[in-house]
CSV table of C-alpha atoms (C1' of nucleotides) in Angstrom, one decimal:
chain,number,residue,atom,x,y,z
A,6,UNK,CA,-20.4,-14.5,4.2
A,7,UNK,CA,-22.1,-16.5,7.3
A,8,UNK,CA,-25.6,-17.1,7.1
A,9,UNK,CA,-27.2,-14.2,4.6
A,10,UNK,CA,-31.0,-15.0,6.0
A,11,UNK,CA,-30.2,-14.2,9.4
A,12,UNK,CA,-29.2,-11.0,8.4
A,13,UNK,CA,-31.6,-8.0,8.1
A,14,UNK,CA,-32.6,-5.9,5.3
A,15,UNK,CA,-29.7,-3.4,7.0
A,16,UNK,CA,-27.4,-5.7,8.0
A,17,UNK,CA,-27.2,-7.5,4.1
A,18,UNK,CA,-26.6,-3.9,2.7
A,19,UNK,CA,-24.1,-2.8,4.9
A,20,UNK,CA,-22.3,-6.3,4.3
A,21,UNK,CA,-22.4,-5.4,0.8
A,22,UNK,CA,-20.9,-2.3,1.2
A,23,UNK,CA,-18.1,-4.0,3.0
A,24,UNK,CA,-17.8,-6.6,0.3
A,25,UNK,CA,-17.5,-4.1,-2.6
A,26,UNK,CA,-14.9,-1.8,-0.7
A,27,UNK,CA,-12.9,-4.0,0.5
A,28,UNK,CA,-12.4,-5.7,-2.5
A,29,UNK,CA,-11.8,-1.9,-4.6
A,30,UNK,CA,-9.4,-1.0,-1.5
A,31,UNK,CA,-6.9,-3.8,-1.9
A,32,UNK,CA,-6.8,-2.4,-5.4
A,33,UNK,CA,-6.5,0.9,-5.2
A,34,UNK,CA,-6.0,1.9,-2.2
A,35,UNK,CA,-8.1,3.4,0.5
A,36,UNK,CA,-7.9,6.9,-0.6
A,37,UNK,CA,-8.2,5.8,-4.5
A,38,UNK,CA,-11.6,4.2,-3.5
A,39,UNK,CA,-14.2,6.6,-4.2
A,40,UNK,CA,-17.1,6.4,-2.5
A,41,UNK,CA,-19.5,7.0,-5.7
A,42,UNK,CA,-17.9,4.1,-7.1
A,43,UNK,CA,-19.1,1.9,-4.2
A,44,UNK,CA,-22.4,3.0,-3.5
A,45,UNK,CA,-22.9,2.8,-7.6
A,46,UNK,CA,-21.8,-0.9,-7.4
A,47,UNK,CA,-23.8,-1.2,-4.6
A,48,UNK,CA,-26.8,-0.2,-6.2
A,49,UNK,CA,-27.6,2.2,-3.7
A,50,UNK,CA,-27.5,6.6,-2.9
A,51,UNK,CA,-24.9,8.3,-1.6
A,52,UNK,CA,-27.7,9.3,1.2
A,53,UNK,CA,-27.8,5.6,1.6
A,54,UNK,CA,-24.0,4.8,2.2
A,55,UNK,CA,-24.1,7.5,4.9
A,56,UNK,CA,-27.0,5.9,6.7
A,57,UNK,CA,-24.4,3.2,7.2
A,58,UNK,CA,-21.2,5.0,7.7
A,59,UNK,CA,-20.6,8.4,9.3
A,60,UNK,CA,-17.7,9.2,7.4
A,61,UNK,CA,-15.1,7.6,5.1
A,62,UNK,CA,-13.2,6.5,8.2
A,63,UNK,CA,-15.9,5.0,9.4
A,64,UNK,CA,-15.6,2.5,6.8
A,65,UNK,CA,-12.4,2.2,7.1
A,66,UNK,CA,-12.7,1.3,10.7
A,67,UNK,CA,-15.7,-0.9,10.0
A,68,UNK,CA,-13.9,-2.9,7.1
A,69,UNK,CA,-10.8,-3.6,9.4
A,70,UNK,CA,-12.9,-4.9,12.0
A,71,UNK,CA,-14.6,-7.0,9.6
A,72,UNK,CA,-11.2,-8.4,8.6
A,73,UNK,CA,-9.4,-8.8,11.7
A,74,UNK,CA,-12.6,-10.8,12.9
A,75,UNK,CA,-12.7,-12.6,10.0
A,76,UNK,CA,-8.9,-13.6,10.3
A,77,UNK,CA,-8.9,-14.6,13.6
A,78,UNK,CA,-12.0,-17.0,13.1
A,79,UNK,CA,-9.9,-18.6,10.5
A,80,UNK,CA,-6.8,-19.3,12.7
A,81,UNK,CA,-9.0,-20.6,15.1
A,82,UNK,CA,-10.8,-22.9,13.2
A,83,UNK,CA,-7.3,-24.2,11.8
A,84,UNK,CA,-5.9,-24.5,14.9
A,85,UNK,CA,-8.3,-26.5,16.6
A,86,UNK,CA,-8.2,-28.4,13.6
A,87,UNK,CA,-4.8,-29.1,13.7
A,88,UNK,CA,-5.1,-29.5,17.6
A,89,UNK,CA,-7.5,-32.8,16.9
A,90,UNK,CA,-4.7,-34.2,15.2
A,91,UNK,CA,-2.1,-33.9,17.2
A,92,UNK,CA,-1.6,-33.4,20.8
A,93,UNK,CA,2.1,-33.1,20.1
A,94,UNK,CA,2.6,-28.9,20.3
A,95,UNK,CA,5.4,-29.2,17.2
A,96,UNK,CA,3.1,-31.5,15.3
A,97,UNK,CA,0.2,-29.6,15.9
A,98,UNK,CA,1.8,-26.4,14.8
A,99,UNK,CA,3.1,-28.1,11.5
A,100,UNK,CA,-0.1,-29.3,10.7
A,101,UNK,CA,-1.6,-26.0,11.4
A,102,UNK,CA,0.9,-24.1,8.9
A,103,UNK,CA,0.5,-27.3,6.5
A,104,UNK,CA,-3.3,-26.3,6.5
A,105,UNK,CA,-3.3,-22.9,6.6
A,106,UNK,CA,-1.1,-23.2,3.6
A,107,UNK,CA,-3.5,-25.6,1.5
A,108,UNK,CA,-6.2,-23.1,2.3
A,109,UNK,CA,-4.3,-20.0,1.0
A,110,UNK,CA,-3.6,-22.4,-2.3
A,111,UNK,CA,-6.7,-23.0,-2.8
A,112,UNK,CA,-8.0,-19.8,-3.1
A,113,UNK,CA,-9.1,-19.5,-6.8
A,114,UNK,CA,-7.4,-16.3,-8.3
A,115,UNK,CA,-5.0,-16.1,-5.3
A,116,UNK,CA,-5.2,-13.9,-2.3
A,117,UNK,CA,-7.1,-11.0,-2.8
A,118,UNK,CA,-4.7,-9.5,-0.3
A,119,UNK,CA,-4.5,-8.1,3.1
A,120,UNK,CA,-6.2,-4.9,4.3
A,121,UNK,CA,-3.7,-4.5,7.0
A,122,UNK,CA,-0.7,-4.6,5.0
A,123,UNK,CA,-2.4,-2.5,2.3
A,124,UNK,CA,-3.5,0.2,5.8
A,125,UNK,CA,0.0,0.2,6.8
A,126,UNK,CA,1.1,2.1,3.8
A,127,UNK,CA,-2.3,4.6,4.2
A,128,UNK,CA,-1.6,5.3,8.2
A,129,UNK,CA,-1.3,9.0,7.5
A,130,UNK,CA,-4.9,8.9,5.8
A,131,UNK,CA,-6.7,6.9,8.9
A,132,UNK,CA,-7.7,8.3,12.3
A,133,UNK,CA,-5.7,7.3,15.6
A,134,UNK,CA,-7.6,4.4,16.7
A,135,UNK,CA,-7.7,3.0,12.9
A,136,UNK,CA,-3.7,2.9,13.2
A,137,UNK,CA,-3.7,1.6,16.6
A,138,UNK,CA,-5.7,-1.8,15.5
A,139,UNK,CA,-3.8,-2.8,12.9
A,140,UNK,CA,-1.0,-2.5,15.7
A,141,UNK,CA,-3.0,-4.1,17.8
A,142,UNK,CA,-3.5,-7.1,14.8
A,143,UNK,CA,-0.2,-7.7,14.7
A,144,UNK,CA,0.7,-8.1,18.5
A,145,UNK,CA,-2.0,-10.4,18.5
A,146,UNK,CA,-1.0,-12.4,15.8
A,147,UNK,CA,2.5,-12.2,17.7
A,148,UNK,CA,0.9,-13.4,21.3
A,149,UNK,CA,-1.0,-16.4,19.1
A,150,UNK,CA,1.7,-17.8,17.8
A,151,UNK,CA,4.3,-17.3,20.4
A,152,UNK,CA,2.0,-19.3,22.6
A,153,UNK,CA,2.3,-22.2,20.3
A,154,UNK,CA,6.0,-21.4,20.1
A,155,UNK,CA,6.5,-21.9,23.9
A,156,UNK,CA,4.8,-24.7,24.3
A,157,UNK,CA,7.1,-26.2,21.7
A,158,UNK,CA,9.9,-24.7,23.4
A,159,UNK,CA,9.2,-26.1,26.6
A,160,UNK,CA,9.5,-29.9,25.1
A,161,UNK,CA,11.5,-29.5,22.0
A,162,UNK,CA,15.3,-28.4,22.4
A,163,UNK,CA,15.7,-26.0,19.4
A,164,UNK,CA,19.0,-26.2,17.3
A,165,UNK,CA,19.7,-23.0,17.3
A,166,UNK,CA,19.5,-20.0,19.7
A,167,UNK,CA,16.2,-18.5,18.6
A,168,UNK,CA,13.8,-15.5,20.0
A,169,UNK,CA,10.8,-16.5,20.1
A,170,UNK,CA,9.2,-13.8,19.1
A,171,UNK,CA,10.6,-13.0,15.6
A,172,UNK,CA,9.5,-16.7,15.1
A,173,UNK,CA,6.3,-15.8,15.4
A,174,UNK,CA,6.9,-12.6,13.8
A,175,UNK,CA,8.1,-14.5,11.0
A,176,UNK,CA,5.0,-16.2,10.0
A,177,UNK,CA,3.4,-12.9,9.6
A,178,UNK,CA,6.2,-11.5,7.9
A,179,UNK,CA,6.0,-14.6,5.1
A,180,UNK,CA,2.6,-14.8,5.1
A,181,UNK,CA,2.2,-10.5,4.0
A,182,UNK,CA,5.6,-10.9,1.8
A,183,UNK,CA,4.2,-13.8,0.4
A,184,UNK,CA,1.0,-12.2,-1.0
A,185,UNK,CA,2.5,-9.3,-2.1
A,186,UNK,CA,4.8,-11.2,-4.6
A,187,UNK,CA,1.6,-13.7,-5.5
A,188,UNK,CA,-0.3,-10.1,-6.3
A,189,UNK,CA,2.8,-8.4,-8.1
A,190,UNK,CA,4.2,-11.6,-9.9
A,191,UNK,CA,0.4,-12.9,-10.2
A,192,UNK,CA,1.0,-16.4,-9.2
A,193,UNK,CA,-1.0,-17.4,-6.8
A,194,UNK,CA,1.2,-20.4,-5.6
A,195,UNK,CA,4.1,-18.2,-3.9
A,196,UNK,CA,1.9,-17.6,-0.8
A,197,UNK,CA,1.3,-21.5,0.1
A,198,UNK,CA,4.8,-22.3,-1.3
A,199,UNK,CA,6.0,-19.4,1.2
A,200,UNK,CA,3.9,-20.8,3.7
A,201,UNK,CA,5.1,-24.0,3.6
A,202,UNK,CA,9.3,-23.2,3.9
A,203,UNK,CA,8.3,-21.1,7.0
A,204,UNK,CA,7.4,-24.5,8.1
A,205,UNK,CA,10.0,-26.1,7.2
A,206,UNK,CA,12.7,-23.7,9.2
A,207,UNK,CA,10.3,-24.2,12.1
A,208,UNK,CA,10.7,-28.2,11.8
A,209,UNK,CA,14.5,-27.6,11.0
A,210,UNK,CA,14.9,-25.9,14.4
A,211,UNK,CA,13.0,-28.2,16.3
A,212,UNK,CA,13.4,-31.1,14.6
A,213,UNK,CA,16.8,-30.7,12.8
A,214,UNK,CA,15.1,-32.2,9.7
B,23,UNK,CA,21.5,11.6,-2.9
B,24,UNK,CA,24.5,10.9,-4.6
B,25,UNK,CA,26.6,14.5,-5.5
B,26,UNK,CA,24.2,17.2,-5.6
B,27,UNK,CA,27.2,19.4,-6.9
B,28,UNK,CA,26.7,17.6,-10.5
B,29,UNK,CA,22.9,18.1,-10.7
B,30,UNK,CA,21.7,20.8,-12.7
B,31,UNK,CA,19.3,22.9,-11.3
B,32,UNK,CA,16.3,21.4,-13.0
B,33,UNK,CA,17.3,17.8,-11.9
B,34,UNK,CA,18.0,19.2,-8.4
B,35,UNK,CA,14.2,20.3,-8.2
B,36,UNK,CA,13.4,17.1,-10.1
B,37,UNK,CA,15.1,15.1,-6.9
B,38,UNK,CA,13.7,16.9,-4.2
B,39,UNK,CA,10.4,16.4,-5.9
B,40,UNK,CA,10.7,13.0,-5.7
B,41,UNK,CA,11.8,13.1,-2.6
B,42,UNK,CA,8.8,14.9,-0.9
B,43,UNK,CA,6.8,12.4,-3.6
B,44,UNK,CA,8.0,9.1,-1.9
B,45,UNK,CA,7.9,10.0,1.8
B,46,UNK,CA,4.0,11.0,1.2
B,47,UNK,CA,3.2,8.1,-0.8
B,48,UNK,CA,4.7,5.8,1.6
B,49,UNK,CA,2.3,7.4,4.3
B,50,UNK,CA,-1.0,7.9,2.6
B,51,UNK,CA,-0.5,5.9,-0.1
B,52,UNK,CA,-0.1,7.0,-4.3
B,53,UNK,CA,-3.7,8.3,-4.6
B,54,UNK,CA,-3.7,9.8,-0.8
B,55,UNK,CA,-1.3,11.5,-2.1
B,56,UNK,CA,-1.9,15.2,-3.7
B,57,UNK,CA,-0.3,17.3,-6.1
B,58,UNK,CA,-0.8,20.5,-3.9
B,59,UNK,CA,1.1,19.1,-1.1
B,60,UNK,CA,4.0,18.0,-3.3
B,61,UNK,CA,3.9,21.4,-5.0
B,62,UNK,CA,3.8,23.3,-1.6
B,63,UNK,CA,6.3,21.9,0.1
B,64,UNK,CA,8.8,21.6,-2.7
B,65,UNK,CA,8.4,25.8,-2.9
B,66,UNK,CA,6.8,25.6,-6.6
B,67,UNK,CA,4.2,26.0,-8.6
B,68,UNK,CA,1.5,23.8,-10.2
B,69,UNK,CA,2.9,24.7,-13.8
B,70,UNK,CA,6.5,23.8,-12.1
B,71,UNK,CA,5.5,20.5,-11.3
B,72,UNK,CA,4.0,20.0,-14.8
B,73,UNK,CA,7.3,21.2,-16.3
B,74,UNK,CA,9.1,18.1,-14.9
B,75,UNK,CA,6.7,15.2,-15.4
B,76,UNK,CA,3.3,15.0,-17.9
B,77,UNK,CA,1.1,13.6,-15.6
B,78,UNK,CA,0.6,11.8,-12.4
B,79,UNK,CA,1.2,8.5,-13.7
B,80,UNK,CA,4.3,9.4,-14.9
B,81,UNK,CA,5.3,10.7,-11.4
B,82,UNK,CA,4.4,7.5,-10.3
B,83,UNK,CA,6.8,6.1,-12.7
B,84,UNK,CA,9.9,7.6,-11.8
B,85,UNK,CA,8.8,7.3,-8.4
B,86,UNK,CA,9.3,4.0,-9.2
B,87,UNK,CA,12.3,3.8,-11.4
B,88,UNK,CA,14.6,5.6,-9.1
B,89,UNK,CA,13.6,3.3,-6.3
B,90,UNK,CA,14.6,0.3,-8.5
B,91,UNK,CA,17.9,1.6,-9.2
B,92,UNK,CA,18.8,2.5,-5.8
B,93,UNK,CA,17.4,-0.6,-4.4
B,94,UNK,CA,19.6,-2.3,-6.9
B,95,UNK,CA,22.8,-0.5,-6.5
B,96,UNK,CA,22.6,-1.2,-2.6
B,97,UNK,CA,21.9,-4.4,-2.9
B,98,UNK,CA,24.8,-4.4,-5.8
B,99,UNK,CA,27.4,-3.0,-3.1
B,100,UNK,CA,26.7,-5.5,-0.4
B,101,UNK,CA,27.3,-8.2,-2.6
B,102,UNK,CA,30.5,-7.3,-3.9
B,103,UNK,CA,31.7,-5.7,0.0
B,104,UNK,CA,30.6,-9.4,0.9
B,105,UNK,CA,32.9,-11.3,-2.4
B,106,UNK,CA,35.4,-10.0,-0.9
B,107,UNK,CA,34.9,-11.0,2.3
B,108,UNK,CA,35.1,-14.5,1.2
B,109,UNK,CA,35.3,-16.7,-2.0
B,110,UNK,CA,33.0,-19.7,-0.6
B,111,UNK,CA,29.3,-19.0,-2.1
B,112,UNK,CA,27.8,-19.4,1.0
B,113,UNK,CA,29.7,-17.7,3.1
B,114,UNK,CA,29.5,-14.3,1.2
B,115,UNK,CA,25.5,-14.8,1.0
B,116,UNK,CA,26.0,-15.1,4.9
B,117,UNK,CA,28.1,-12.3,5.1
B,118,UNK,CA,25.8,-10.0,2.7
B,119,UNK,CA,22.7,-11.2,4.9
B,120,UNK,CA,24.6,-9.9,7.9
B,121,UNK,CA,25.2,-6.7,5.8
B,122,UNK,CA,21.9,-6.0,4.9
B,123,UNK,CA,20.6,-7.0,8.3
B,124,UNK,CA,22.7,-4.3,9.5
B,125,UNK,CA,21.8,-1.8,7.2
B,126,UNK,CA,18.5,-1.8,7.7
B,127,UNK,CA,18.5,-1.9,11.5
B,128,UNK,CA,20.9,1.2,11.6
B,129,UNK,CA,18.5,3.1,9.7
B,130,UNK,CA,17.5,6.1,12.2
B,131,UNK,CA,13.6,6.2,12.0
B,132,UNK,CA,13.5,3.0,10.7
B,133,UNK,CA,13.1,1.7,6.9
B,134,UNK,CA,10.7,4.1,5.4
B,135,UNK,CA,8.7,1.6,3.3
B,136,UNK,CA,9.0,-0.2,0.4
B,137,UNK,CA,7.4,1.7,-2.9
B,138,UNK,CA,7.2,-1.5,-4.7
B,139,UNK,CA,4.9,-3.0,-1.8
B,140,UNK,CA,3.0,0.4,-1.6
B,141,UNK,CA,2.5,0.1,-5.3
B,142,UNK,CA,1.0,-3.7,-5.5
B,143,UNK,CA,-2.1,-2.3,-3.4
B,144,UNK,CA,-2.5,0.2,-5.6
B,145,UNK,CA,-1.6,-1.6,-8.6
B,146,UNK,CA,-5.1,-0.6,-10.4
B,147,UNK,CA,-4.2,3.5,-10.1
B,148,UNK,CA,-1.2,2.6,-12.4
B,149,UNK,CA,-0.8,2.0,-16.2
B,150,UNK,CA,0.3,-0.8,-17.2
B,151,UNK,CA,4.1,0.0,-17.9
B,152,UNK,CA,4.1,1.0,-13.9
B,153,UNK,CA,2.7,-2.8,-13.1
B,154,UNK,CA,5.1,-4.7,-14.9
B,155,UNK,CA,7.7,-2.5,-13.3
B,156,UNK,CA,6.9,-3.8,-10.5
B,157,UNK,CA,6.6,-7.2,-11.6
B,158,UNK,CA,9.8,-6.9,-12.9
B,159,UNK,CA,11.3,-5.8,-10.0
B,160,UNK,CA,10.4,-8.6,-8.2
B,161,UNK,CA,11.4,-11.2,-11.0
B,162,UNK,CA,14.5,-9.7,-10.7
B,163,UNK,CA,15.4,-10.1,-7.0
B,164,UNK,CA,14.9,-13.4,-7.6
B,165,UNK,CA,16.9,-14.3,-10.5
B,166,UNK,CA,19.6,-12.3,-8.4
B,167,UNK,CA,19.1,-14.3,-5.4
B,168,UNK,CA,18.6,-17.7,-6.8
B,169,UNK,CA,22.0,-17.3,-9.3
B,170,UNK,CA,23.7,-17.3,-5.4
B,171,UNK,CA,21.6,-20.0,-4.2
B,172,UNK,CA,22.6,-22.1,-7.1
B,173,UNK,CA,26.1,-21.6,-6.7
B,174,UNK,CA,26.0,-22.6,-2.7
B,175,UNK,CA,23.6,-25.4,-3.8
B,176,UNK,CA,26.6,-26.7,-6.2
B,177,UNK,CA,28.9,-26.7,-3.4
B,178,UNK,CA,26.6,-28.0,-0.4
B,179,UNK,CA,24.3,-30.6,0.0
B,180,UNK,CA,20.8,-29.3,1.6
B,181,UNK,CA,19.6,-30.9,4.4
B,182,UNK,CA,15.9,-30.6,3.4
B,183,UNK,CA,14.2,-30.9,-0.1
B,184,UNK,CA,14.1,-27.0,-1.3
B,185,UNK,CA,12.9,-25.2,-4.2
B,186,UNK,CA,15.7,-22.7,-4.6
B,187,UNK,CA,13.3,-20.4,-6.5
B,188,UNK,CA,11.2,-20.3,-3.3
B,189,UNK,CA,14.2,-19.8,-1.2
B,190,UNK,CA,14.8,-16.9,-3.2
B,191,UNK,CA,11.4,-15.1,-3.1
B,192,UNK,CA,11.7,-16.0,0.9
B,193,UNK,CA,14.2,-13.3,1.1
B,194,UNK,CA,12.1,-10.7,-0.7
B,195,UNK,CA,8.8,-11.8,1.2
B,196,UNK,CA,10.4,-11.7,4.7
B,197,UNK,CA,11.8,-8.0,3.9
B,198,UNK,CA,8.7,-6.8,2.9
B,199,UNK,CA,7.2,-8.1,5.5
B,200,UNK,CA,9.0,-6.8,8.0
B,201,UNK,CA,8.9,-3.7,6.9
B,202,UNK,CA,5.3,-3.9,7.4
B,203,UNK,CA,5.8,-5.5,10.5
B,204,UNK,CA,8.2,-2.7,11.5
B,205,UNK,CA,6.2,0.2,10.1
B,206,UNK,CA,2.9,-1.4,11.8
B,207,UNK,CA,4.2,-1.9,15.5
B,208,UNK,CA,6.7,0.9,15.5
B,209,UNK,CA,9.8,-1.4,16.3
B,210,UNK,CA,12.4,-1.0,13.8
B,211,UNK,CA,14.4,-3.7,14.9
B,212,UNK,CA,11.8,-5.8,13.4
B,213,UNK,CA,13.0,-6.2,10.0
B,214,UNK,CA,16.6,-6.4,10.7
B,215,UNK,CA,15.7,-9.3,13.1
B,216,UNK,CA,13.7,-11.0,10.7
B,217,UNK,CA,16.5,-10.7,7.9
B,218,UNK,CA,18.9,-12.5,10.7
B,219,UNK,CA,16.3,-15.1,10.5
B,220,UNK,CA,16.4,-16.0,7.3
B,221,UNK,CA,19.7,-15.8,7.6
B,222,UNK,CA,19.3,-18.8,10.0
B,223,UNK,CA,17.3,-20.9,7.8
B,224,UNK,CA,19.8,-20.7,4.9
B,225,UNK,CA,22.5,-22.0,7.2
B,226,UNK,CA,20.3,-24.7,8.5
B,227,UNK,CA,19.4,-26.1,5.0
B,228,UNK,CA,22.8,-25.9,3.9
B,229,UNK,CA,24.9,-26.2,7.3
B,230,UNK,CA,22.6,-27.7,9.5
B,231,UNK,CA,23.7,-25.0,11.9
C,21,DA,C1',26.7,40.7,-26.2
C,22,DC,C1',23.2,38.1,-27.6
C,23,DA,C1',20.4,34.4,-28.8
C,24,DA,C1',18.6,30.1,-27.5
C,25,DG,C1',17.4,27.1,-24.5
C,26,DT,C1',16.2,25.8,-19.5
C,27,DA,C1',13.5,26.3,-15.7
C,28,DC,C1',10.3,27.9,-14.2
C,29,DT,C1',5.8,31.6,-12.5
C,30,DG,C1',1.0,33.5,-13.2
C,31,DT,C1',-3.6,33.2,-14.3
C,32,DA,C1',-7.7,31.3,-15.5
C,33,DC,C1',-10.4,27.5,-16.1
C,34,DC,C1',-12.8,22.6,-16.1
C,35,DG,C1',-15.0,18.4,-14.2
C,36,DC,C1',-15.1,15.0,-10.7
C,37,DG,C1',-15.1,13.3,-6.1
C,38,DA,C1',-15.6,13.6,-0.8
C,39,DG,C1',-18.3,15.3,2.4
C,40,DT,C1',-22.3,18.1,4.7
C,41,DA,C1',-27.0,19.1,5.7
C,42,DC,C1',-31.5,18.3,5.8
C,43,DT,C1',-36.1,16.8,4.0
C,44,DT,C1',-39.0,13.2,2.2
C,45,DT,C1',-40.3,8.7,0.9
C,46,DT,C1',-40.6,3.7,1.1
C,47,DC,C1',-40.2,-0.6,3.3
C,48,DT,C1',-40.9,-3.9,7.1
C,49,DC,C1',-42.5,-6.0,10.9
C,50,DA,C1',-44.9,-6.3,15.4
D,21,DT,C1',-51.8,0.3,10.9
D,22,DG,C1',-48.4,2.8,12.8
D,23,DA,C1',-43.5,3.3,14.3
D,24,DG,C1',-39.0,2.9,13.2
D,25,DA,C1',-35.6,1.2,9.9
D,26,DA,C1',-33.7,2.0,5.4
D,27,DA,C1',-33.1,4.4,2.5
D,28,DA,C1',-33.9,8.3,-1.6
D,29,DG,C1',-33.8,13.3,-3.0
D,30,DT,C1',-31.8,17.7,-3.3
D,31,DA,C1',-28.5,21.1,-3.0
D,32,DC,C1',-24.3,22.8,-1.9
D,33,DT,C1',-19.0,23.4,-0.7
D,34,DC,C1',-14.3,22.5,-1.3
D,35,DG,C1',-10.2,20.1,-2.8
D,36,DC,C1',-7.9,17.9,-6.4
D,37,DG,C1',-6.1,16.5,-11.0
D,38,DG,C1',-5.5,18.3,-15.1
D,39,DT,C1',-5.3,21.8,-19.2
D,40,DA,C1',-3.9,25.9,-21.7
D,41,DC,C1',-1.0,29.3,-22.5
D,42,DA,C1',1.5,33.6,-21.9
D,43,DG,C1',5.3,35.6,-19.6
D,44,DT,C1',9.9,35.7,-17.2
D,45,DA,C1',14.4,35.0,-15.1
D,46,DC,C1',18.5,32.5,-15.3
D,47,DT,C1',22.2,30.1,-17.8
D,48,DT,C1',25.1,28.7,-21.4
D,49,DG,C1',27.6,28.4,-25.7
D,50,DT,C1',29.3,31.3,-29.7
DNA sequence: ACAAGTACTGTACCGCGAGTACTTTTCTCA
DNA sequence: TGAGAAAAGTACTCGCGGTACAGTACTTGT
């Protein structure tokens, strides 16, 4: 939640909004979310919510946004972290997974979980360009991480034949899987531990150790 | 659908109920998900409906029971097609990754979706008996999965320091995840790709291969 | 042939939640 | 102090989950 004086008056409540749906979403759902429920929490009217949001889409839209925004400052920041440690590609991209999975450890009560995922089983409910940006989030996530892959490629002979692009699939694959069990088996731990053995396959391919 | 022949009429209605049940919920999600429509389509009534289950929980509940059972009885025939296949531990898990793999890819529109992952982000709609079903379900996999993994790690060194409980949730977390993946970017080759991978990683830690 | 289930249909009703429509008030900052 | 931003107020519609209960057609054993 960057910087809460810079927002206005407007800007604070519709964040809130955000906040307290997102969070009842990845619990029940988009279409078990009522919107009385949020607008109570949020201490506001329903009159007030729709000052805000056109419709319930319109959330819906808004909140993925939010996340996919949210997400992709996150990789970013890791990666350039991980990029001022290493210049190695490999070494950079271990490091990278390394941190990303501290960071998903250290999450207090585990990941609170992934509005895309959680859309994917909703598409029916969500207008046409909804569906088409959590599609869009994942090819991205595919094109990121494929990027890193090549260059890895390029100086790394890998052990096995590979595509390239299920590798990078992959760490999207673990990293939804992952929080799923950490939610259903409520231990918070699988996600980083997931994490980490997505690493490991990607050091055992290049590195053979 | 196993013989239809043997179903009374009741539990033929029951089944198609479910039926129509599943494929909604694994669009719109449990609470997207109306009784009308169920009702409608299945060519009853309201009082019908009521006739087979009490509520909507407990519509949710057999929802998921029967996808437990099936999921386990698949799961249950690959591994013994794959024992026979070949007596070496590791072998058959290869061979029953390769199974699976294929399954999954030759699945016409694609996998449909996992109810168990649908229900984790809905898991506050559900009672409690419903949530540890699918707690259970996961806990499950893994004991299954791991009592193979133990028996290749008896007979074959691992190349890499592995948790084989982790191993085991891998296989879970990259099928649900790429049936996301799959669902989310309309390629459903996804999934059986990603199952292939793991695949890969498995023989790397215990092969080096 | 008939009684006893089984598997429904029909009808009527309730309260809650999403969403619409439009007016009015309060706050905030230049 | 006045204009726009940020709501509140009011009033209504419709769909949905759920309840209650009476009636009916089909089926099956005896």
């Amino acid at each position: 939640m960057a910087n809460v004086q810079t927002l206005s008056k407007g800007e604070q409540t519709r964040e809130r909004i955000l906040d307290i749906a997102q969070d009842a979403v990845l619990h029940k759902g988009f279409a078990g979310t009522s919107l009385d429920e949020i607008i109570a929490e949020a201490g506001i009217t329903k009159s007030g919510f729709f000052y805000h949001f056109k419709d319930k889409n319109d959330l819906a839209k808004a909140l993925l946004q939010r996340y996919l925004d949210t997400e992709w400052s996150v990789f970013d920041a890791l990666f350039k972290q991980a990029d001022e440690l290493s210049e190695d590609p490999l070494h950079s991209f271990l490091i990278f997974l390394k941190l990303f999975a501290e960071v998903m450890g250290d999450l207090p009560n585990g990941h609170p979980g992934c509005l895309v995922s959680s859309y994917v089983y909703s598409d029916h409910m969500f207008s046409r360009d909804v569906r088409e940006m959590t599609t869009e989030g994942h090819r991205i996530w595919r094109r990121r991480f494929r990027e890193r892959l090549d260059r890895i490629a390029a100086r790394y002979p890998s052990r096995i034949e590979i595509n390239l692009d299920d590798m990078a699939d992959m760490l999207s694959a673990v990293a939804d899987g992952g929080i799923i069990l950490s939610k259903s088996l409520s231990e918070p731990g699988v996600l980083s531990r997931q994490i980490m053995q997505y690493r490991a396959f990607v050091r055992l391919v290049f590195l053979g150790n």
